[in-house]
Short mmCIF file of C-alpha atoms in Angstrom, two decimals:
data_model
loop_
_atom_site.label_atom_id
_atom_site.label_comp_id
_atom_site.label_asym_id
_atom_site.label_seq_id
_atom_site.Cartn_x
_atom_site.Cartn_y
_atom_site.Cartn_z
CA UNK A 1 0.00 0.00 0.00
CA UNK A 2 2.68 2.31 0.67
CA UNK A 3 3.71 2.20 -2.73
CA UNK A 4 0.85 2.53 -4.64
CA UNK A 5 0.10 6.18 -2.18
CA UNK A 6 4.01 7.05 -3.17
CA UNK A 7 3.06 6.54 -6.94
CA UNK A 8 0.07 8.51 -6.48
CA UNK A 9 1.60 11.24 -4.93
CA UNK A 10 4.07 11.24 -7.20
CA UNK A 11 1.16 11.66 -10.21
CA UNK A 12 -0.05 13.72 -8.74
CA UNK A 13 2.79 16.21 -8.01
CA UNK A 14 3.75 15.47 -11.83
CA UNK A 15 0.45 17.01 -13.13
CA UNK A 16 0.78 20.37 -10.82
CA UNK A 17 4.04 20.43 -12.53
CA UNK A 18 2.59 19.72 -16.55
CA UNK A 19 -0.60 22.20 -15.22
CA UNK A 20 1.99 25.07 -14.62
CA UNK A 21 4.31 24.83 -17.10
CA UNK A 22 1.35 25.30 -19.37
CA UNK A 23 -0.33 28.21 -17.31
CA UNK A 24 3.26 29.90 -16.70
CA UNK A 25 5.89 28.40 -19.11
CA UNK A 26 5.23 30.57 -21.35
CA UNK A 27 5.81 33.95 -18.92
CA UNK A 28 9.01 31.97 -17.62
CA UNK A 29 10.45 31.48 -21.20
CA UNK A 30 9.29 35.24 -21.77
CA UNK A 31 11.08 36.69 -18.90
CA UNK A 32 13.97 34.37 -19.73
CA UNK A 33 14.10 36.06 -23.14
CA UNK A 34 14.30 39.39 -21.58
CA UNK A 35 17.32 38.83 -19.07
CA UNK A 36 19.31 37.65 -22.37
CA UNK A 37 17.96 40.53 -24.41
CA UNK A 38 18.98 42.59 -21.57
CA UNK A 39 22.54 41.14 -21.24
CA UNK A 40 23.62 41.56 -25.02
CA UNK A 41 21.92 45.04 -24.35
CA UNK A 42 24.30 45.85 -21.87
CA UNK A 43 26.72 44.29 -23.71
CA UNK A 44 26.35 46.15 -26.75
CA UNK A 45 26.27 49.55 -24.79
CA UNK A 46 29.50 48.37 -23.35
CA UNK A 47 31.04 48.01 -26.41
CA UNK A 48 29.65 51.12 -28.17
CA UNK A 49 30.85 53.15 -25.13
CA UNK A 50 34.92 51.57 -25.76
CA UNK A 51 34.23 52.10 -29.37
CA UNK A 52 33.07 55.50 -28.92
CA UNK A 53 36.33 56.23 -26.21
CA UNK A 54 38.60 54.74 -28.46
CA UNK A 55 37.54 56.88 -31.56
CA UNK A 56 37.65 60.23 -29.25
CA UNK A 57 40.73 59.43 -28.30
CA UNK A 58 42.26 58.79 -31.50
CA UNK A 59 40.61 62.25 -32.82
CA UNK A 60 41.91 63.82 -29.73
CA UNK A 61 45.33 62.93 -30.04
CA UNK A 62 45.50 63.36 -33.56
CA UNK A 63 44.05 66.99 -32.97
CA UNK A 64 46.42 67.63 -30.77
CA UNK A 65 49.31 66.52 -32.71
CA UNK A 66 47.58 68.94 -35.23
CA UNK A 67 47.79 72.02 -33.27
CA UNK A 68 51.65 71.74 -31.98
CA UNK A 69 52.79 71.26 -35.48
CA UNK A 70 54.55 74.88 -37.29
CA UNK A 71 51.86 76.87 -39.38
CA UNK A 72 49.05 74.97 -37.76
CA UNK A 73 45.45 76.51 -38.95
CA UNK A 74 44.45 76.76 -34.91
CA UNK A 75 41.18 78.06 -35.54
CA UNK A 76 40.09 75.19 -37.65
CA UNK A 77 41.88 72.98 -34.92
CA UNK A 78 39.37 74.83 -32.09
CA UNK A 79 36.32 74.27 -34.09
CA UNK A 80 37.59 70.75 -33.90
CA UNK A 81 37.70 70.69 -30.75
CA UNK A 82 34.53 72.17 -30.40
CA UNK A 83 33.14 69.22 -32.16
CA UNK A 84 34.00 66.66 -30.22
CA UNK A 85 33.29 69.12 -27.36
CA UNK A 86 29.71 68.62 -28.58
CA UNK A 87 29.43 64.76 -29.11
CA UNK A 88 32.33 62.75 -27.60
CA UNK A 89 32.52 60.73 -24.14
CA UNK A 90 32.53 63.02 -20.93
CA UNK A 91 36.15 62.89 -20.47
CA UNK A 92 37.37 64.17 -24.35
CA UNK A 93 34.13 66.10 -24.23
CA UNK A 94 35.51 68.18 -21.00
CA UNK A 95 39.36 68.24 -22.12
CA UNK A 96 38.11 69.35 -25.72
CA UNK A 97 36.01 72.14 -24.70
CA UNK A 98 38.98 73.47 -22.66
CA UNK A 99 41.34 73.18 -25.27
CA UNK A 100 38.77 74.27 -27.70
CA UNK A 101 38.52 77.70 -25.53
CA UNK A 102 41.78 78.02 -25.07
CA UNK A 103 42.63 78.11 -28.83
CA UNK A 104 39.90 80.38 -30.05
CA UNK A 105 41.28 83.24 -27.32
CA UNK A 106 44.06 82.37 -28.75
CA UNK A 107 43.34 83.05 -32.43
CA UNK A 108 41.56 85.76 -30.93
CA UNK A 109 37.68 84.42 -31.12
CA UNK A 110 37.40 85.45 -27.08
CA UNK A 111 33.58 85.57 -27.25
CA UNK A 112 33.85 81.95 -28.88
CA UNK A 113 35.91 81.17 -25.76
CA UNK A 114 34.13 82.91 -23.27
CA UNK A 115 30.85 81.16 -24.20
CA UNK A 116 32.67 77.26 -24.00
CA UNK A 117 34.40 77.82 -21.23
CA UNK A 118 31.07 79.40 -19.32
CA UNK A 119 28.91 76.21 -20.93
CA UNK A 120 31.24 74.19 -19.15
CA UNK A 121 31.21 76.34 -15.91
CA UNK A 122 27.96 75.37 -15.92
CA UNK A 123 27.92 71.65 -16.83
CA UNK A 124 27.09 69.33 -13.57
CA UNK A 125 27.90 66.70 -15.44
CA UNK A 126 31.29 67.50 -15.16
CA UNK A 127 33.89 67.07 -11.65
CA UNK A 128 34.25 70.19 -9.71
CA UNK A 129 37.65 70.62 -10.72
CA UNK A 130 37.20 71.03 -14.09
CA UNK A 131 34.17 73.58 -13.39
CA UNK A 132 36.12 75.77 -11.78
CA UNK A 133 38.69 75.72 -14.12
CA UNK A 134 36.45 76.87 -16.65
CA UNK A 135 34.82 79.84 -14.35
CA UNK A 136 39.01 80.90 -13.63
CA UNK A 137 39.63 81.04 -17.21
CA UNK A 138 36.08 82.63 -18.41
CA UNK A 139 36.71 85.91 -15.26
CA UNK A 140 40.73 85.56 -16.61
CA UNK A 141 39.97 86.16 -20.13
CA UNK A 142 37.03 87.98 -19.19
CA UNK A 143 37.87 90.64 -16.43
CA UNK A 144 38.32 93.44 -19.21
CA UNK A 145 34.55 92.83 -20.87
CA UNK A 146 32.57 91.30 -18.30
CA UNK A 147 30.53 92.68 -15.68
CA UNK A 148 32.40 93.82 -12.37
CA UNK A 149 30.00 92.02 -10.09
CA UNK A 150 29.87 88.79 -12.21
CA UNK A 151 33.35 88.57 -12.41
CA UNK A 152 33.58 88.95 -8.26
CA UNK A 153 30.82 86.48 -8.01
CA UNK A 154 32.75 83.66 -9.56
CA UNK A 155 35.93 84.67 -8.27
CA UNK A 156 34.49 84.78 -4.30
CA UNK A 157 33.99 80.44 -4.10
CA UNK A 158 36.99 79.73 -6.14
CA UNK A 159 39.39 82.11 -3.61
CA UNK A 160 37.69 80.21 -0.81
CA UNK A 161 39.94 77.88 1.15
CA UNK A 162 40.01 74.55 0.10
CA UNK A 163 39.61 75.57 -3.92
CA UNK A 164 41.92 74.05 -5.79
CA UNK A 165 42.46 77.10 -8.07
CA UNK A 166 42.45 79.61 -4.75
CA UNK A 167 45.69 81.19 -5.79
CA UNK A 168 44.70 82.35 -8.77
CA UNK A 169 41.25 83.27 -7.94
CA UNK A 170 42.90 85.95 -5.67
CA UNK A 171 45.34 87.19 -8.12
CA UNK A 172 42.41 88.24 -10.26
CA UNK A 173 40.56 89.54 -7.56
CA UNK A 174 43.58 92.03 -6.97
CA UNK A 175 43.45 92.57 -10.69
CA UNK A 176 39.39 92.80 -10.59
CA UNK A 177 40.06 95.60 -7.86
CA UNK A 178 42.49 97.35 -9.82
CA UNK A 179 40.61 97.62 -13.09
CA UNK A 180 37.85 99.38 -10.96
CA UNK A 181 40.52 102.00 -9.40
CA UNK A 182 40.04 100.54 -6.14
CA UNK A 183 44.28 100.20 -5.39
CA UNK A 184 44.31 99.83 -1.60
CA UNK A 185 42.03 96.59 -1.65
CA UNK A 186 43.90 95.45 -4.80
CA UNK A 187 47.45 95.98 -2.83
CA UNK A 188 45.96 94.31 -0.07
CA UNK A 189 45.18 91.06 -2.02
CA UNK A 190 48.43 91.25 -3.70
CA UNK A 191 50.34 91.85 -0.33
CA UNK A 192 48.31 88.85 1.27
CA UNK A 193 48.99 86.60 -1.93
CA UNK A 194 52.71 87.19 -1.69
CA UNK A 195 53.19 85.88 1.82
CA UNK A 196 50.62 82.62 1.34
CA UNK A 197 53.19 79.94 1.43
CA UNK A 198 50.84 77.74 -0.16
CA UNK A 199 50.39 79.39 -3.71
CA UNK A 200 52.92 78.66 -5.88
CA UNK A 201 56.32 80.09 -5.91
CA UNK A 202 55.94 82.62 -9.40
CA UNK A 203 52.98 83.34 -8.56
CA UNK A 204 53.63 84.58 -4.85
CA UNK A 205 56.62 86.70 -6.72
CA UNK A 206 54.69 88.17 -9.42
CA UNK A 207 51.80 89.28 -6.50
CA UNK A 208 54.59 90.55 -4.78
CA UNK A 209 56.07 93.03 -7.72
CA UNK A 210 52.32 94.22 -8.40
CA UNK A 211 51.77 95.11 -4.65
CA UNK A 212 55.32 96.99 -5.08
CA UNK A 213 54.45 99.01 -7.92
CA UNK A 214 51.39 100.07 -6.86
CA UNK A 215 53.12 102.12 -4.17
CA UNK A 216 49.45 102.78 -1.80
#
């Protein structure tokens, strides 16, 4: 007797089985087929993304090898830049939109680099770092045509302690306070900036000669 309830049971647990693979086999084998379709989707995205890094990169380099090279047509070079500015992975896209910027001011297109170097100012997609960096060189490039109190308003959280570009930021506030006449709070900045052991040794010197020749 035993054995013919074993064999039973085991019927009957065999026909739960064939009732859900028919009610549910079909979600199973669906859900199956999205997990792989999701895995060669990643995939693929993995390997357009190296694709797409490798092919910056390449352009990049090959852009740069462009621009140190005698009688180099820079601004065509900076649009180049621009380009991949526009379209490539975030790291080329951020070091080609600085050296984008910095090769139109210096083929003299300053309101071409004013305007990347502020998009990137402004791009939260991007580290801090490289933010700031952008803000420094948009108020350095900038402190002769841009408004007085937009220029101070960058330069007040990158002269703030901890910034990595806080040495700088306070040389162009000095400068900032000079264009506007004000020469005691520019010698003051200049005075303090050539005794801060922490900024860099040329700078600290060249602070020091501009606090000297002002003379307040």
């Amino acid at each position: 007797m035993p054995d013919i309830f074993d064999e039973v049971q085991e019927e009957l647990r065999a026909e739960r089985a064939r009732r859900m693979a028919l009610r549910y086999g079909g979600l199973v084998a669906g859900l199956a087929l999205l997990v792989l379709a999701g895995l060669g989707g990643w995939q693929g995205w993995r390997w357009y993304q190296q694709r797409e890094a490798t092919q910056s990169a390449a352009i990049f380099l090959e852009q740069h090898r462009a621009a140190e090279a005698q009688g180099a047509d820079l601004r065509a070079i900076g649009d180049r830049f621009a380009g991949l500015a526009s379209s490539g992975p975030e790291g080329y896209r951020i070091l080609s939109a600085l050296r984008a910027a910095a090769l139109k001011a210096e083929t003299g297109d300053r309101d071409g680099a004013l305007a990347l170097w502020n998009q990137l100012s402004a791009d939260n997609a991007a580290p801090r770092i490289y933010r700031d960096l952008a803000s420094l060189m948009w108020a350095l490039h900038g402190i002769d045509s841009q408004d007085p109190a937009q220029l101070s308003a960058r330069l007040g959280p990158l002269a703030a302690e901890g910034s990595a570009w806080r040495a700088s930021a306070r040389e162009l506030q000095g400068l900032l306070a000079l264009r506007q006449g004000d020469k005691a709070t520019a010698k003051r900045e200049f005075d303090a900036l050539a005794q801060d052991v922490t900024a860099p040794q040329g700078l600290r010197e060249r602070a020091g000669r501009l606090a000297a020749g002002l003379g307040v």
